[in-house]
mmCIF file of C-alpha atoms in Angstrom:
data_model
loop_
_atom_site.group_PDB
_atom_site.id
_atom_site.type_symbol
_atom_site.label_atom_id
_atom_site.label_comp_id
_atom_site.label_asym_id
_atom_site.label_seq_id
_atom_site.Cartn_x
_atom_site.Cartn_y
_atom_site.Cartn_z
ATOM 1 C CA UNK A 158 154.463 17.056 -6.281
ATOM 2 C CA UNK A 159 152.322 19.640 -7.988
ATOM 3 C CA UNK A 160 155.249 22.569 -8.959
ATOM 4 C CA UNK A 161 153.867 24.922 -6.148
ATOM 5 C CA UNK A 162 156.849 23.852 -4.331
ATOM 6 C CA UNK A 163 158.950 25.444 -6.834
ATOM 7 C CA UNK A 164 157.113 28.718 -6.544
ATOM 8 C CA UNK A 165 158.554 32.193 -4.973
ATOM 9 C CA UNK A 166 155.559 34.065 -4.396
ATOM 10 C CA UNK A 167 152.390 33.379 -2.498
ATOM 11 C CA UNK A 168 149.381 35.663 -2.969
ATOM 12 C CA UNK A 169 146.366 35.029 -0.370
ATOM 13 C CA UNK A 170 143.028 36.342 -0.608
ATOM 14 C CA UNK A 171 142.080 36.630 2.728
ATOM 15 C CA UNK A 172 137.805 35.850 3.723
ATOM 16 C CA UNK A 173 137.020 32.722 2.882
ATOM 17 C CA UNK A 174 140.661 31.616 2.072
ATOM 18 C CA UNK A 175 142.800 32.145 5.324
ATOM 19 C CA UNK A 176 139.866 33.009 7.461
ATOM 20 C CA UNK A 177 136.025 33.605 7.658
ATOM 21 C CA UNK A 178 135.008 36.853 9.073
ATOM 22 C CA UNK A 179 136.797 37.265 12.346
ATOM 23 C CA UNK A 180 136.887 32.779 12.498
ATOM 24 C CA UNK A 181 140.634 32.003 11.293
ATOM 25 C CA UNK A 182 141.045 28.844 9.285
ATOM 26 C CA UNK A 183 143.601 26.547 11.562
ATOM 27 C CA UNK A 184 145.517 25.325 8.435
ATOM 28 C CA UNK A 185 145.948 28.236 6.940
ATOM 29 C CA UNK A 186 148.193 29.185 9.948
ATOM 30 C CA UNK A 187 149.801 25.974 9.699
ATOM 31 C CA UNK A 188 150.502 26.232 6.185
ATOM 32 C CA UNK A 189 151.587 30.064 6.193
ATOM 33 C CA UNK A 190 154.317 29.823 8.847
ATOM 34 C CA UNK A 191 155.530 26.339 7.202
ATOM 35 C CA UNK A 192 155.741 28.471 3.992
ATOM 36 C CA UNK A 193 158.001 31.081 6.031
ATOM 37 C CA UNK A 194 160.211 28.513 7.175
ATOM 38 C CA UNK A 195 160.740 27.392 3.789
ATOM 39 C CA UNK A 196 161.629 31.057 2.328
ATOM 40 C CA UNK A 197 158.495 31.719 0.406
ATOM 41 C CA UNK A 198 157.488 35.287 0.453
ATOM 42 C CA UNK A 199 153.939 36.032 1.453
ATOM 43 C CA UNK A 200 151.508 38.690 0.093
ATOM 44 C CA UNK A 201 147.927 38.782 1.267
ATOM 45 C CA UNK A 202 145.710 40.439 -1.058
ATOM 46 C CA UNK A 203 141.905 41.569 -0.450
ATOM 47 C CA UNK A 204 139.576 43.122 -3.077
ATOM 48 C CA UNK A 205 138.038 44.398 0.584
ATOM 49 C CA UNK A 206 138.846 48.166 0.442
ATOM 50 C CA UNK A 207 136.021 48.610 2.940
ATOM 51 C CA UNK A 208 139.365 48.975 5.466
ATOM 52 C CA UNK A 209 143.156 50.336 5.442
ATOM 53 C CA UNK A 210 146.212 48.565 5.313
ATOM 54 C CA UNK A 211 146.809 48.903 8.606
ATOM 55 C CA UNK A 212 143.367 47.278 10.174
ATOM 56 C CA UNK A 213 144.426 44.179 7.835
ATOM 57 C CA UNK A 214 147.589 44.020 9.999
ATOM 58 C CA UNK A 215 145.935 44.344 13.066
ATOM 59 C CA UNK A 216 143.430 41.704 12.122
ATOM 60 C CA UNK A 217 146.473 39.577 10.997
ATOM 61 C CA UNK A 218 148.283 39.805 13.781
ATOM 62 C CA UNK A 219 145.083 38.642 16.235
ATOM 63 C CA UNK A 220 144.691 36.152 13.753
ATOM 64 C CA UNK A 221 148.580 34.766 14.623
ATOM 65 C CA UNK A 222 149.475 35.127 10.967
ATOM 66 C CA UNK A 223 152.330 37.314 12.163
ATOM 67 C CA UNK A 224 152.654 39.344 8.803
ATOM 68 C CA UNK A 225 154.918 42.141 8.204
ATOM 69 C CA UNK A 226 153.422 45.875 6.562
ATOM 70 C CA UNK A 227 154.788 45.031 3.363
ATOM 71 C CA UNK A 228 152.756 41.832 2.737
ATOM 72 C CA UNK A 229 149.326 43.425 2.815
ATOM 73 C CA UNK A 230 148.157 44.877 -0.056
ATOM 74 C CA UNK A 231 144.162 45.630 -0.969
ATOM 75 C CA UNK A 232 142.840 46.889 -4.544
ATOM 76 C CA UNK A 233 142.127 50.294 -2.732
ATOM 77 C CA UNK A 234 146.088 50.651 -2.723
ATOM 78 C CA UNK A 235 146.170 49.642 -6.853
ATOM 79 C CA UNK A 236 143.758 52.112 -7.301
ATOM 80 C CA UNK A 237 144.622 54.980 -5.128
ATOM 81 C CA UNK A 238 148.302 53.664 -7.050
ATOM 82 C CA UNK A 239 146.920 54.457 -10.781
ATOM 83 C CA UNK A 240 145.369 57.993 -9.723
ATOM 84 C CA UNK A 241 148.957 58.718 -8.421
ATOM 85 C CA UNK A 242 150.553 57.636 -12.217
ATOM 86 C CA UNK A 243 147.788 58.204 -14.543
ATOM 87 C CA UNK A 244 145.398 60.720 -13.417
ATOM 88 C CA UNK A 245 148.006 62.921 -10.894
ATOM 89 C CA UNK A 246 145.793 66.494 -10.131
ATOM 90 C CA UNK A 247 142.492 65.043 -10.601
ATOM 91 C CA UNK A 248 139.557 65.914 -8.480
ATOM 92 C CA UNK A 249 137.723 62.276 -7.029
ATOM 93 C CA UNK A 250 134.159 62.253 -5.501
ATOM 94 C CA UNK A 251 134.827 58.876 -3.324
ATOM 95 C CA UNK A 252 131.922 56.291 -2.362
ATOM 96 C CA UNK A 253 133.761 54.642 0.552
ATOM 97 C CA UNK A 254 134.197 54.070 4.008
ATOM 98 C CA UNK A 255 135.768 56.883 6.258
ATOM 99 C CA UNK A 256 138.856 54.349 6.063
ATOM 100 C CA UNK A 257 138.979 54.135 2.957
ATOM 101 C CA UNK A 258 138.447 58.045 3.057
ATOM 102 C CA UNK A 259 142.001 57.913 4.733
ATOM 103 C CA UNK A 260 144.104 56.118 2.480
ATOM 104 C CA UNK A 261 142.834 58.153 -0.372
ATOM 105 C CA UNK A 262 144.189 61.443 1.593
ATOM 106 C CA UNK A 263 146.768 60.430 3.228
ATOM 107 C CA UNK A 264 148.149 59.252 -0.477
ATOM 108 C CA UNK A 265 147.309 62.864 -1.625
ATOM 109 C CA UNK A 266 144.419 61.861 -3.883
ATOM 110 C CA UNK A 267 142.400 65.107 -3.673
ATOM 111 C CA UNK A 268 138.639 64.395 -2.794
ATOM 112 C CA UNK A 269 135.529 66.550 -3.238
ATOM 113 C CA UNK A 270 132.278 66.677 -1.298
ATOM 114 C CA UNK A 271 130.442 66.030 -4.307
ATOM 115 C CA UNK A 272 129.521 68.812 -6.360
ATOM 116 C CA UNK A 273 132.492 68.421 -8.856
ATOM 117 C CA UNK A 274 134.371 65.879 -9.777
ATOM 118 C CA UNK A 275 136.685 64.952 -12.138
ATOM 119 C CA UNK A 276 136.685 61.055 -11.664
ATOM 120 C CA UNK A 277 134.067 59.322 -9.266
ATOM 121 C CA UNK A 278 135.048 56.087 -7.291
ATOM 122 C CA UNK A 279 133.214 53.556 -5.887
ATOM 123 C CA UNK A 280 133.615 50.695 -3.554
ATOM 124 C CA UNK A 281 132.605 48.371 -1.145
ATOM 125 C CA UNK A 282 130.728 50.919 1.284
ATOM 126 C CA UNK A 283 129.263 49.971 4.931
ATOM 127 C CA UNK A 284 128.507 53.242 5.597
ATOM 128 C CA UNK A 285 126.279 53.968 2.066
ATOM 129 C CA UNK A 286 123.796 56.709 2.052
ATOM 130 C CA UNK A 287 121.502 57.389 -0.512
ATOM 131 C CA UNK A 288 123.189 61.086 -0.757
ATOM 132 C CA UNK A 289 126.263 59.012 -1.753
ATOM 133 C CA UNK A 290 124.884 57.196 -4.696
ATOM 134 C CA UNK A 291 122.837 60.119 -6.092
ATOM 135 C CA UNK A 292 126.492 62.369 -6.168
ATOM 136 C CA UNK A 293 127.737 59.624 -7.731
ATOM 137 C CA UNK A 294 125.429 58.870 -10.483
ATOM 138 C CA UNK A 295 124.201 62.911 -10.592
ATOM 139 C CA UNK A 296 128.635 63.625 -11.625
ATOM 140 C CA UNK A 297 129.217 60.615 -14.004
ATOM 141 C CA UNK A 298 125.592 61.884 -15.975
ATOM 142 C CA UNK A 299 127.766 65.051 -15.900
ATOM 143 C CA UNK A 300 130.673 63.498 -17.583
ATOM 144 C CA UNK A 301 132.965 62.584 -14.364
ATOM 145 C CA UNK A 302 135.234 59.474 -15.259
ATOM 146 C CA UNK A 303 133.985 56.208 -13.152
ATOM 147 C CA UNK A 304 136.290 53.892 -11.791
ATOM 148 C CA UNK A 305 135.634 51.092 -9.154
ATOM 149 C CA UNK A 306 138.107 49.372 -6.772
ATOM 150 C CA UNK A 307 136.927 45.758 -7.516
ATOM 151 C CA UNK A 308 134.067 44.001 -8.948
ATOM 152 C CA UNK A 309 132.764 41.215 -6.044
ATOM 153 C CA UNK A 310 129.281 41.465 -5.754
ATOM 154 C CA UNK A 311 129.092 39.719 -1.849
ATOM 155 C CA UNK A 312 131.687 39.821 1.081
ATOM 156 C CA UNK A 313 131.249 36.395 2.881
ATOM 157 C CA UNK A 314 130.757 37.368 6.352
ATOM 158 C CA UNK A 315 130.225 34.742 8.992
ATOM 159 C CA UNK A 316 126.225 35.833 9.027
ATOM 160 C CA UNK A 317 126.140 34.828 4.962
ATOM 161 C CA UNK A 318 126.897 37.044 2.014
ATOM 162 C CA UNK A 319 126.162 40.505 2.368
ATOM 163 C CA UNK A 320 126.468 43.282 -0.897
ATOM 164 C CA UNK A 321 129.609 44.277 -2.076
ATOM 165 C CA UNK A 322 131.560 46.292 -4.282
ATOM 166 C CA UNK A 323 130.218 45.286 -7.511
ATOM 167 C CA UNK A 324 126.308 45.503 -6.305
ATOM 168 C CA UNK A 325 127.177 48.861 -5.264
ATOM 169 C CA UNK A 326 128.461 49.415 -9.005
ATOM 170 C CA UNK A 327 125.693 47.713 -10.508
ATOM 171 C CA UNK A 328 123.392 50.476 -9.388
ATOM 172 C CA UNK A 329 125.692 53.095 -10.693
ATOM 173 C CA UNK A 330 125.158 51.651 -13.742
ATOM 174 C CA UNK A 331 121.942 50.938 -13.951
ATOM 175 C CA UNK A 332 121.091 54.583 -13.130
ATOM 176 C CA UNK A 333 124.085 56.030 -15.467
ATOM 177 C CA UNK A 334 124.306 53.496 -18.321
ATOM 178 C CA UNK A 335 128.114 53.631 -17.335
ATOM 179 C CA UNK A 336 129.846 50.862 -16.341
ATOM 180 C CA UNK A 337 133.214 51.400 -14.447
ATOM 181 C CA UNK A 338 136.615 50.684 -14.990
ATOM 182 C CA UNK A 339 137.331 47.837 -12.332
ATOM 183 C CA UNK A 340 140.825 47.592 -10.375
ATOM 184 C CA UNK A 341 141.748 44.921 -7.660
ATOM 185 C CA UNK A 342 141.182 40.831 -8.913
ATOM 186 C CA UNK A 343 140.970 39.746 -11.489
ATOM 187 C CA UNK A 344 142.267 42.531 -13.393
ATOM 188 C CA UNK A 345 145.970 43.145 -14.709
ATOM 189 C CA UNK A 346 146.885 46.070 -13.006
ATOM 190 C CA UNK A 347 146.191 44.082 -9.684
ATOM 191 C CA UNK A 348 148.718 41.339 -10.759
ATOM 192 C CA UNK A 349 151.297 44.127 -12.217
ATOM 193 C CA UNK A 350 151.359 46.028 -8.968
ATOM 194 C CA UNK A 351 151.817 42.365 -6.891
ATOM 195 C CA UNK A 352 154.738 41.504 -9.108
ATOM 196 C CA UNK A 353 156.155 45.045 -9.209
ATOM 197 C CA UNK A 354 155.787 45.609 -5.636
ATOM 198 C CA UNK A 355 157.922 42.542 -4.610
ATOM 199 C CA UNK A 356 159.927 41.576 -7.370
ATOM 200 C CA UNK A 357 159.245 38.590 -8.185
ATOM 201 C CA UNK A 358 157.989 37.398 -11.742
ATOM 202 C CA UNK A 359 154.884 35.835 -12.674
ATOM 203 C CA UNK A 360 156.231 32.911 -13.486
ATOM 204 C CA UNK A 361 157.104 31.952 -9.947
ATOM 205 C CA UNK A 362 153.909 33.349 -8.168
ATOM 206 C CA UNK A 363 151.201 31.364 -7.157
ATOM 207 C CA UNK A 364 147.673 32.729 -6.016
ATOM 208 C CA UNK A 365 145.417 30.999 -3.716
ATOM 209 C CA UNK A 366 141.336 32.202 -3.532
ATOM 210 C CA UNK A 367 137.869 31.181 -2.988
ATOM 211 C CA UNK A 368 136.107 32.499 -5.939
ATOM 212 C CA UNK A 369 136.087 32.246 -9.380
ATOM 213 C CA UNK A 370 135.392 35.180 -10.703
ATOM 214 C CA UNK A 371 138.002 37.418 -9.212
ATOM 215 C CA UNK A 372 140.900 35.071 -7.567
ATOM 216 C CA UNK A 373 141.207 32.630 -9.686
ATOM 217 C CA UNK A 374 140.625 34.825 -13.181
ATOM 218 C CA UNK A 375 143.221 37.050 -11.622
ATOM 219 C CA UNK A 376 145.620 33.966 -12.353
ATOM 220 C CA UNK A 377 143.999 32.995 -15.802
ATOM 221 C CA UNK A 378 144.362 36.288 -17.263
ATOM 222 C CA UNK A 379 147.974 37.296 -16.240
ATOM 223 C CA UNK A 380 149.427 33.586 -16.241
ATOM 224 C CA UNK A 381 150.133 32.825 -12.872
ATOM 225 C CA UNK A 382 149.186 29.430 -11.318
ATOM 226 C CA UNK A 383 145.447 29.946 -10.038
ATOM 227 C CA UNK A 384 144.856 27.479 -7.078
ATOM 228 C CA UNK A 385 140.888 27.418 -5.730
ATOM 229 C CA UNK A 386 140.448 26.429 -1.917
ATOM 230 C CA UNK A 387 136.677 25.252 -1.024
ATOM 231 C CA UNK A 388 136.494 27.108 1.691
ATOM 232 C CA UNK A 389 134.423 30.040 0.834
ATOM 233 C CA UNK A 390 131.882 31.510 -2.148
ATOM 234 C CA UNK A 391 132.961 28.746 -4.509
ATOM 235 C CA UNK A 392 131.554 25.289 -4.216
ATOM 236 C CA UNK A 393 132.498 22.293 -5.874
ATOM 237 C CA UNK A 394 129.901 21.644 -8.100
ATOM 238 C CA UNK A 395 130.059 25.505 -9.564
ATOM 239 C CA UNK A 396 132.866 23.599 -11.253
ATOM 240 C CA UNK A 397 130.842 22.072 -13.711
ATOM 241 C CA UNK A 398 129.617 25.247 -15.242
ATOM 242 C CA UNK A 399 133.173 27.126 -14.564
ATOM 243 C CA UNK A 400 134.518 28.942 -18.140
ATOM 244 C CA UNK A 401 137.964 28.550 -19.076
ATOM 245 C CA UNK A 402 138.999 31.721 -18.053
ATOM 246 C CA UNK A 403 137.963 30.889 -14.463
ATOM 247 C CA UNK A 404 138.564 27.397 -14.431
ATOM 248 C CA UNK A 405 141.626 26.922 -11.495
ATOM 249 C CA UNK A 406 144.934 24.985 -12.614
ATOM 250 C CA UNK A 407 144.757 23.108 -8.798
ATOM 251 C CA UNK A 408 141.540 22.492 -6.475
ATOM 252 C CA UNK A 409 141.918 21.705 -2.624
ATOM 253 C CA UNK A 410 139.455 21.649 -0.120
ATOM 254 C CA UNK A 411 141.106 23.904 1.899
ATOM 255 C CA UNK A 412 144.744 25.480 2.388
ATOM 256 C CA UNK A 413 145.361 22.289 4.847
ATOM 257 C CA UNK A 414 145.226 19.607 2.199
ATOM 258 C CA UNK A 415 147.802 22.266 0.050
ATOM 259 C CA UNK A 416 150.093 21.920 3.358
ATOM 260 C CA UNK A 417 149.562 18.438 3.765
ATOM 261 C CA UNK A 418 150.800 17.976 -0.074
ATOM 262 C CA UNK A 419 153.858 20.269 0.060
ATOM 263 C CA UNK A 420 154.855 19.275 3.723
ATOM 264 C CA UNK A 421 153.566 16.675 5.167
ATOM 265 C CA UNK A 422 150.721 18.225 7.402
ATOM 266 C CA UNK A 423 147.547 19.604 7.434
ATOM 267 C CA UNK A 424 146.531 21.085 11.169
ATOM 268 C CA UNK A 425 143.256 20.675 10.635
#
């Protein structure tokens, strides 16, 4: 056995690791509800802040993964959490989607149209204009803090990779010279917030992703076991070249052959 069976906490990313886009991954279904029955508690996490809380549980729910409120959690939330601790009162210019928009409000972050600012935020935005960007970059020239909800560069979408958070970023900073202060995977205050939020130490949680750069560093940095599934961004032979600090403790082909491992099918 490989320890995971020992473990109290699973954290999911969600595309490419339980699902594709809108396909879910059989096995992940299998493995989820066989993790249930075993007492395991669940916590899916997306750097996807493009949508709320509550469209993750909707899309959950079609899915069949049956989740509960309180085991959804996207880096949108950690950041919208810090602003509530560490920067309580300030003024935020927001580059987001109109859901995004919502959970920003309805936490009582107070937004601005653009004009002032005292912190700008960016993130993965379907609905970008142009008008967006040059607020953005025009306030942080201006001396407006810059923060980001997560650093991906592509969402996997069923159609192929399309620009993410960390592209949109990338522009801010290549217009601003600033780069932003990241939340969501891999950083700390992702992992501290997971913990926090359901008690359970680091020691016994366990996080399952498709990319190296943000799922399984999340693991790396803060100590928890870091398993990669094959099933999205991250291809075998990107092993070869993988740095430490990104380099998974377990690799599976998918969350089936995990299942299959622990208890004794796959549901493929």
């Amino acid at each position: 056995m490989t320890g995971l069976e020992n473990k109290k906490l699973f954290v999911f990313d969600m595309d490419g690791t339980i699902y594709l886009g809108n396909r879910v991954f059989p096995a992940a279904l299998e493995f989820i509800k066989n993790l249930r029955k075993s007492g395991k508690r669940i916590l899916f996490f997306t750097n996807n802040a493009s949508h709320s809380r509550e469209f993750y549980l909707s899309k959950l729910e079609r899915l069949g993964f049956e989740p509960r409120e309180d085991e959804i959690m996207t880096s949108g939330d950690v950041t919208v959490e810090y602003l509530l601790k560490y920067r309580a009162g300030k003024t935020v210019y927001l580059v987001g989607t109109q859901e995004l928009v919502g959970v920003f409000k309805n936490a009582g972050v107070p937004l601005t149209d653009g004009s002032h600012a005292d912190i700008v935020v960016t993130s993965f935005d379907t609905e970008l204009t142009y008008e967006k960007m040059k607020n953005a970059c025009q306030l942080i020239m201006r001396g407006s803090e810059y923060l980001s909800t997560h650093p991906d560069f592509n969402c996997p979408t069923e159609d192929g990779f399309i620009p993410d958070s960390g592209a949109i970023s990338a522009f801010v900073t290549a217009s601003t010279g600033v780069t932003p202060t990241y939340f969501g995977k891999p950083y700390a205050t992702a992992i501290d917030m997971m913990c926090s939020y359901t008690g359970v130490s680091k020691e016994d949680a366990v996080v399952f992703g498709d990319r190296l750069y943000t799922d399984i560093a999340l693991g790396k940095r803060a100590g928890v076991t870091a398993v990669l599934v094959l099933t999205g961004e991250t291809k075998k032979a990107d092993l070869a070249a993988c740095p430490p600090e990104q380099t998974p403790d377990m690799v599976y082909e998918s969350l089936g052959a995990v299942g299959l491992e622990m208890f004794g099918t796959s549901n493929k």
